[in-house]
PDB file of C-alpha atoms in Angstrom:
ATOM      1  CA  MET A   1      -3.835  31.522  30.473  1.00 43.00           C
ATOM      2  CA  SER A   2      -3.315  34.290  28.087  1.00 46.00           C
ATOM      3  CA  TYR A   3      -3.563  34.502  24.288  1.00 41.00           C
ATOM      4  CA  ASN A   4      -0.055  36.174  24.240  1.00 45.00           C
ATOM      5  CA  ALA A   5       1.147  33.332  26.748  1.00 45.00           C
ATOM      6  CA  THR A   6      -0.315  30.548  24.392  1.00 44.00           C
ATOM      7  CA  LEU A   7       1.517  32.029  21.409  1.00 42.00           C
ATOM      8  CA  GLU A   8       5.010  31.933  23.154  1.00 48.00           C
ATOM      9  CA  SER A   9       4.380  28.374  24.009  1.00 48.00           C
ATOM     10  CA  VAL A  10       4.289  27.427  20.312  1.00 44.00           C
ATOM     11  CA  LYS A  11       7.483  26.393  18.542  1.00 50.00           C
ATOM     12  CA  PRO A  12       8.164  27.841  15.153  1.00 48.00           C
ATOM     13  CA  PHE A  13       7.661  24.541  13.404  1.00 50.00           C
ATOM     14  CA  ASP A  14       4.545  23.466  15.299  1.00 52.00           C
ATOM     15  CA  SER A  15       2.482  25.814  12.854  1.00 48.00           C
ATOM     16  CA  LYS A  16       3.997  24.187   9.197  1.00 54.00           C
ATOM     17  CA  TYR A  17       3.889  20.945   7.914  1.00 58.00           C
ATOM     18  CA  SER A  18       6.721  18.726   7.989  1.00 60.00           C
ATOM     19  CA  PHE A  19       7.772  16.002   5.481  1.00 54.00           C
ATOM     20  CA  SER A  20      10.264  14.369   7.525  1.00 57.00           C
ATOM     21  CA  GLY A  21       8.982  14.579  10.685  1.00 58.00           C
ATOM     22  CA  ARG A  22       5.428  14.418  12.718  1.00 63.00           C
ATOM     23  CA  GLY A  23       4.881  10.751  12.543  1.00 83.00           C
ATOM     24  CA  ASN A  24       3.650  10.417   9.216  1.00 89.00           C
ATOM     25  CA  TRP A  25       6.112   7.761   8.316  1.00 87.00           C
ATOM     26  CA  ALA A  26       6.289   6.103  11.933  1.00 89.00           C
ATOM     27  CA  ALA A  27       2.502   5.931  11.426  1.00 92.00           C
ATOM     28  CA  ILE A  28       2.579   4.310   7.602  1.00 94.00           C
ATOM     29  CA  ARG A  29       4.976   1.943   8.995  1.00 92.00           C
ATOM     30  CA  THR A  30       2.957   0.658  11.779  1.00 93.00           C
ATOM     31  CA  CYS A  31      -0.146   0.152   9.609  1.00 96.00           C
ATOM     32  CA  TRP A  32       1.869  -1.983   7.623  1.00 96.00           C
ATOM     33  CA  ASN A  33       2.547  -3.757  10.321  1.00 95.00           C
ATOM     34  CA  ILE A  34      -1.008  -4.192  11.460  1.00 94.00           C
ATOM     35  CA  ILE A  35      -2.071  -5.037   7.931  1.00 96.00           C
ATOM     36  CA  GLU A  36       0.878  -7.820   7.530  1.00 95.00           C
ATOM     37  CA  ASN A  37       0.260  -9.310  10.906  1.00 93.00           C
ATOM     38  CA  ALA A  38      -3.691  -9.137  11.641  1.00 91.00           C
ATOM     39  CA  ASP A  39      -4.438 -12.437  10.373  1.00 88.00           C
ATOM     40  CA  ARG A  40      -1.846 -13.955  13.374  1.00 88.00           C
ATOM     41  CA  ILE A  41      -3.899 -12.145  16.349  1.00 84.00           C
ATOM     42  CA  PRO A  42      -4.865 -14.992  18.533  1.00 82.00           C
ATOM     43  CA  ASP A  43      -8.577 -15.280  19.311  1.00 79.00           C
ATOM     44  CA  ALA A  44      -9.498 -12.336  16.886  1.00 74.00           C
ATOM     45  CA  PRO A  45     -13.305 -12.150  17.163  1.00 72.00           C
ATOM     46  CA  ASN A  46     -13.967 -13.194  13.537  1.00 73.00           C
ATOM     47  CA  ASN A  47     -12.816 -12.659  10.262  1.00 70.00           C
ATOM     48  CA  LEU A  48     -14.866  -9.302   9.880  1.00 71.00           C
ATOM     49  CA  ALA A  49     -13.075  -7.648  12.339  1.00 86.00           C
ATOM     50  CA  VAL A  50      -9.900  -8.436  11.364  1.00 90.00           C
ATOM     51  CA  SER A  51     -10.796  -7.165   7.736  1.00 92.00           C
ATOM     52  CA  LYS A  52     -12.216  -3.959   9.227  1.00 92.00           C
ATOM     53  CA  MET A  53      -8.822  -3.711  11.366  1.00 92.00           C
ATOM     54  CA  LYS A  54      -6.654  -3.986   8.077  1.00 96.00           C
ATOM     55  CA  ALA A  55      -8.916  -1.472   6.264  1.00 97.00           C
ATOM     56  CA  GLU A  56      -8.782   1.078   9.009  1.00 96.00           C
ATOM     57  CA  ALA A  57      -4.928   0.469   8.703  1.00 97.00           C
ATOM     58  CA  LYS A  58      -5.093   1.186   4.944  1.00 98.00           C
ATOM     59  CA  MET A  59      -7.020   4.397   5.477  1.00 97.00           C
ATOM     60  CA  ILE A  60      -4.452   5.532   8.013  1.00 96.00           C
ATOM     61  CA  ILE A  61      -1.830   5.237   5.316  1.00 97.00           C
ATOM     62  CA  ALA A  62      -4.077   6.904   2.749  1.00 97.00           C
ATOM     63  CA  LEU A  63      -4.708  10.004   4.952  1.00 95.00           C
ATOM     64  CA  HIS A  64      -1.018  10.517   5.722  1.00 94.00           C
ATOM     65  CA  TYR A  65      -0.372   9.985   2.232  1.00 96.00           C
ATOM     66  CA  CYS A  66      -3.095  12.427   1.292  1.00 95.00           C
ATOM     67  CA  ASP A  67      -1.733  14.841   4.042  1.00 91.00           C
ATOM     68  CA  MET A  68       2.047  14.620   2.574  1.00 92.00           C
ATOM     69  CA  TYR A  69       0.534  14.894  -1.567  1.00 94.00           C
ATOM     70  CA  ARG A  70      -0.807  18.620  -0.729  1.00 90.00           C
ATOM     71  CA  HIS A  71       2.212  19.566   0.083  1.00 88.00           C
ATOM     72  CA  TYR A  72       4.591  17.500  -2.051  1.00 90.00           C
ATOM     73  CA  GLY A  73       3.225  15.925  -4.591  1.00 94.00           C
ATOM     74  CA  GLY A  74       4.976  12.984  -5.711  1.00 96.00           C
ATOM     75  CA  LEU A  75       6.195  11.000  -2.702  1.00 96.00           C
ATOM     76  CA  PRO A  76       8.086   7.450  -2.291  1.00 95.00           C
ATOM     77  CA  TRP A  77       5.510   5.202  -1.904  1.00 96.00           C
ATOM     78  CA  VAL A  78       5.984   2.574   1.208  1.00 94.00           C
ATOM     79  CA  ASP A  79       3.845  -0.723   0.714  1.00 94.00           C
ATOM     80  CA  ARG A  80       5.249  -2.595   3.442  1.00 93.00           C
ATOM     81  CA  THR A  81       7.045  -2.611   6.407  1.00 92.00           C
ATOM     82  CA  TYR A  82      10.905  -2.662   6.641  1.00 87.00           C
ATOM     83  CA  THR A  83      13.296  -4.169   9.069  1.00 84.00           C
ATOM     84  CA  ALA A  84      15.928  -2.008  11.042  1.00 81.00           C
ATOM     85  CA  SER A  85      18.567  -4.044   8.836  1.00 87.00           C
ATOM     86  CA  GLU A  86      17.217  -2.958   5.804  1.00 87.00           C
ATOM     87  CA  VAL A  87      18.125   0.242   4.179  1.00 80.00           C
ATOM     88  CA  PRO A  88      14.948   0.902   1.520  1.00 81.00           C
ATOM     89  CA  GLN A  89      15.895   2.363  -1.978  1.00 86.00           C
ATOM     90  CA  ILE A  90      12.539   4.158  -2.674  1.00 91.00           C
ATOM     91  CA  LYS A  91      12.262   6.053  -5.523  1.00 94.00           C
ATOM     92  CA  ARG A  92      10.093   9.667  -5.395  1.00 95.00           C
ATOM     93  CA  SER A  93       6.901   8.559  -7.398  1.00 97.00           C
ATOM     94  CA  THR A  94       5.181  11.115  -9.611  1.00 97.00           C
ATOM     95  CA  SER A  95       2.655  13.025  -8.496  1.00 97.00           C
ATOM     96  CA  LEU A  96       0.088  10.956 -10.726  1.00 98.00           C
ATOM     97  CA  GLU A  97       1.456   7.818  -9.558  1.00 98.00           C
ATOM     98  CA  THR A  98       1.024   8.974  -6.214  1.00 98.00           C
ATOM     99  CA  LEU A  99      -2.637  10.004  -6.530  1.00 98.00           C
ATOM    100  CA  ASN A 100      -3.339   6.855  -8.250  1.00 98.00           C
ATOM    101  CA  LYS A 101      -1.934   4.776  -5.272  1.00 98.00           C
ATOM    102  CA  ILE A 102      -3.442   6.570  -2.921  1.00 98.00           C
ATOM    103  CA  VAL A 103      -6.512   5.973  -4.539  1.00 98.00           C
ATOM    104  CA  ALA A 104      -6.185   2.137  -5.247  1.00 98.00           C
ATOM    105  CA  LEU A 105      -5.148   2.213  -1.251  1.00 98.00           C
ATOM    106  CA  ILE A 106      -8.583   3.718  -0.411  1.00 98.00           C
ATOM    107  CA  GLU A 107     -10.754   1.337  -2.752  1.00 98.00           C
ATOM    108  CA  GLU A 108      -9.173  -1.729  -1.432  1.00 97.00           C
ATOM    109  CA  ALA A 109     -10.280  -0.594   2.069  1.00 97.00           C
ATOM    110  CA  GLU A 110     -13.551   0.940   1.472  1.00 96.00           C
ATOM    111  CA  ASN A 111     -15.580  -2.385   1.079  1.00 95.00           C
ATOM    112  CA  ASP A 112     -14.604  -3.783   4.206  1.00 95.00           C
ATOM    113  CA  LEU A 113     -15.659  -0.675   6.145  1.00 95.00           C
ATOM    114  CA  PRO A 114     -19.103  -0.447   7.456  1.00 92.00           C
ATOM    115  CA  TRP A 115     -21.265   2.780   6.188  1.00 93.00           C
ATOM    116  CA  THR A 116     -21.602   4.037   9.460  1.00 89.00           C
ATOM    117  CA  ASN A 117     -20.646   2.847  13.071  1.00 84.00           C
ATOM    118  CA  ALA A 118     -23.404   2.084  14.983  1.00 82.00           C
ATOM    119  CA  ASP A 119     -21.602   1.561  18.288  1.00 83.00           C
ATOM    120  CA  LYS A 120     -21.043   4.923  19.787  1.00 83.00           C
ATOM    121  CA  ASN A 121     -18.012   3.565  21.263  1.00 80.00           C
ATOM    122  CA  ASP A 122     -16.631   3.642  17.249  1.00 78.00           C
ATOM    123  CA  ASP A 123     -17.089   7.492  17.011  1.00 83.00           C
ATOM    124  CA  GLY A 124     -14.150   8.809  15.117  1.00 84.00           C
ATOM    125  CA  ARG A 125     -13.126   5.502  13.122  1.00 90.00           C
ATOM    126  CA  PHE A 126     -13.123   5.016   9.582  1.00 94.00           C
ATOM    127  CA  THR A 127     -16.157   4.312   7.906  1.00 95.00           C
ATOM    128  CA  LYS A 128     -17.327   3.720   4.134  1.00 96.00           C
ATOM    129  CA  ALA A 129     -18.743   7.067   3.672  1.00 95.00           C
ATOM    130  CA  SER A 130     -15.529   8.708   5.114  1.00 96.00           C
ATOM    131  CA  ALA A 131     -13.501   6.615   2.920  1.00 97.00           C
ATOM    132  CA  LEU A 132     -15.401   7.769  -0.153  1.00 97.00           C
ATOM    133  CA  GLY A 133     -15.480  11.438   1.023  1.00 97.00           C
ATOM    134  CA  LEU A 134     -11.513  10.977   1.222  1.00 97.00           C
ATOM    135  CA  LYS A 135     -11.082   9.285  -2.221  1.00 98.00           C
ATOM    136  CA  ALA A 136     -13.515  12.687  -3.765  1.00 98.00           C
ATOM    137  CA  ARG A 137     -11.626  15.024  -2.014  1.00 97.00           C
ATOM    138  CA  ILE A 138      -7.926  13.929  -3.149  1.00 98.00           C
ATOM    139  CA  LEU A 139      -8.897  13.160  -6.435  1.00 98.00           C
ATOM    140  CA  LEU A 140     -10.475  16.663  -6.557  1.00 97.00           C
ATOM    141  CA  PHE A 141      -7.071  17.779  -5.398  1.00 95.00           C
ATOM    142  CA  GLY A 142      -5.536  16.046  -7.953  1.00 97.00           C
ATOM    143  CA  ALA A 143      -7.541  17.351 -10.868  1.00 97.00           C
ATOM    144  CA  SER A 144      -7.213  20.852  -9.788  1.00 96.00           C
ATOM    145  CA  PRO A 145      -4.581  23.574 -11.624  1.00 95.00           C
ATOM    146  CA  LEU A 146      -2.014  23.108  -8.891  1.00 93.00           C
ATOM    147  CA  PHE A 147      -1.126  19.461 -10.085  1.00 96.00           C
ATOM    148  CA  ASN A 148      -3.382  19.281 -13.487  1.00 97.00           C
ATOM    149  CA  SER A 149      -2.446  21.759 -15.865  1.00 96.00           C
ATOM    150  CA  ALA A 150      -0.871  22.886 -19.125  1.00 96.00           C
ATOM    151  CA  GLU A 151       2.033  23.906 -17.524  1.00 94.00           C
ATOM    152  CA  ALA A 152       3.864  23.825 -14.271  1.00 93.00           C
ATOM    153  CA  TYR A 153       3.605  26.350 -11.762  1.00 87.00           C
ATOM    154  CA  LEU A 154       7.331  26.454 -11.226  1.00 89.00           C
ATOM    155  CA  GLU A 155       9.928  25.426 -13.122  1.00 92.00           C
ATOM    156  CA  GLY A 156      12.652  23.058 -11.921  1.00 94.00           C
ATOM    157  CA  ALA A 157      14.168  19.499 -11.455  1.00 95.00           C
ATOM    158  CA  ALA A 158      11.019  18.337  -9.296  1.00 93.00           C
ATOM    159  CA  SER A 159       8.296  19.928 -12.199  1.00 94.00           C
ATOM    160  CA  SER A 160      10.551  18.337 -14.957  1.00 95.00           C
ATOM    161  CA  ALA A 161      10.613  14.856 -12.921  1.00 96.00           C
ATOM    162  CA  ASN A 162       6.189  15.293 -12.452  1.00 96.00           C
ATOM    163  CA  TYR A 163       7.015  15.621  -8.700  1.00 96.00           C
ATOM    164  CA  THR A 164       5.171  18.550  -8.356  1.00 95.00           C
ATOM    165  CA  TRP A 165       2.747  18.286 -11.290  1.00 95.00           C
ATOM    166  CA  HIS A 166       1.259  15.789 -13.632  1.00 96.00           C
ATOM    167  CA  GLY A 167       3.314  16.866 -16.863  1.00 96.00           C
ATOM    168  CA  GLY A 168       0.148  18.044 -18.534  1.00 96.00           C
ATOM    169  CA  TYR A 169      -3.647  18.853 -18.582  1.00 97.00           C
ATOM    170  CA  ASN A 170      -5.816  16.021 -18.365  1.00 97.00           C
ATOM    171  CA  ALA A 171      -9.793  16.560 -18.363  1.00 97.00           C
ATOM    172  CA  ASP A 172     -10.394  13.076 -17.252  1.00 97.00           C
ATOM    173  CA  LEU A 173      -8.961  13.862 -13.828  1.00 97.00           C
ATOM    174  CA  TRP A 174     -12.103  16.080 -13.742  1.00 98.00           C
ATOM    175  CA  LYS A 175     -14.165  13.007 -14.772  1.00 98.00           C
ATOM    176  CA  ARG A 176     -13.029  10.863 -11.936  1.00 98.00           C
ATOM    177  CA  ALA A 177     -13.198  13.324  -8.922  1.00 97.00           C
ATOM    178  CA  ALA A 178     -16.878  13.815 -10.134  1.00 98.00           C
ATOM    179  CA  ASP A 179     -17.423  10.210 -10.156  1.00 98.00           C
ATOM    180  CA  ALA A 180     -16.382   9.971  -6.920  1.00 97.00           C
ATOM    181  CA  ALA A 181     -18.059  12.502  -5.436  1.00 97.00           C
ATOM    182  CA  LYS A 182     -21.367  11.349  -7.076  1.00 97.00           C
ATOM    183  CA  GLU A 183     -20.375   7.617  -5.541  1.00 96.00           C
ATOM    184  CA  LEU A 184     -20.437   9.687  -2.027  1.00 95.00           C
ATOM    185  CA  ILE A 185     -23.699  11.158  -2.814  1.00 95.00           C
ATOM    186  CA  ASP A 186     -25.178   8.056  -3.992  1.00 92.00           C
TER     187      ASP A 186
END
């Protein structure tokens, strides 16, 4: 297949991030469903396996939120599954609230994950090392001037509501990012 033929087969929206599509919200819902129901799995191998499954689901949620946070800042925070008959009225969180919720979710999960996966069949699954790496990455992103600045990069309603920035500069965010990176390295 030629390079031009490959480019022709790519739809315009395939190269851009999409907040409402691409399965982020479906994946988050699926993971909350796992977390809420994993204890009911008949003949589960042991409690450690169920705890690890829940931790991996939390990490997948955190990963999706990290991707969306990069592009949008504050997000509506989904913290459980919703039934088809419910109409959730979830307000958008500020960028700092969203950052803190992502970090809290990672911290809930990290201790139930192994440092590395000993079984080759588990390659690509979340580990404590990858959880600490994701935490360091999102904290570094949240401390960056995009979100952590004396003034918003663009004025408007979203900036006024602190959705697209933290509302001011906070040097402590850099310390949190450095501490998370050091935790991973140590």
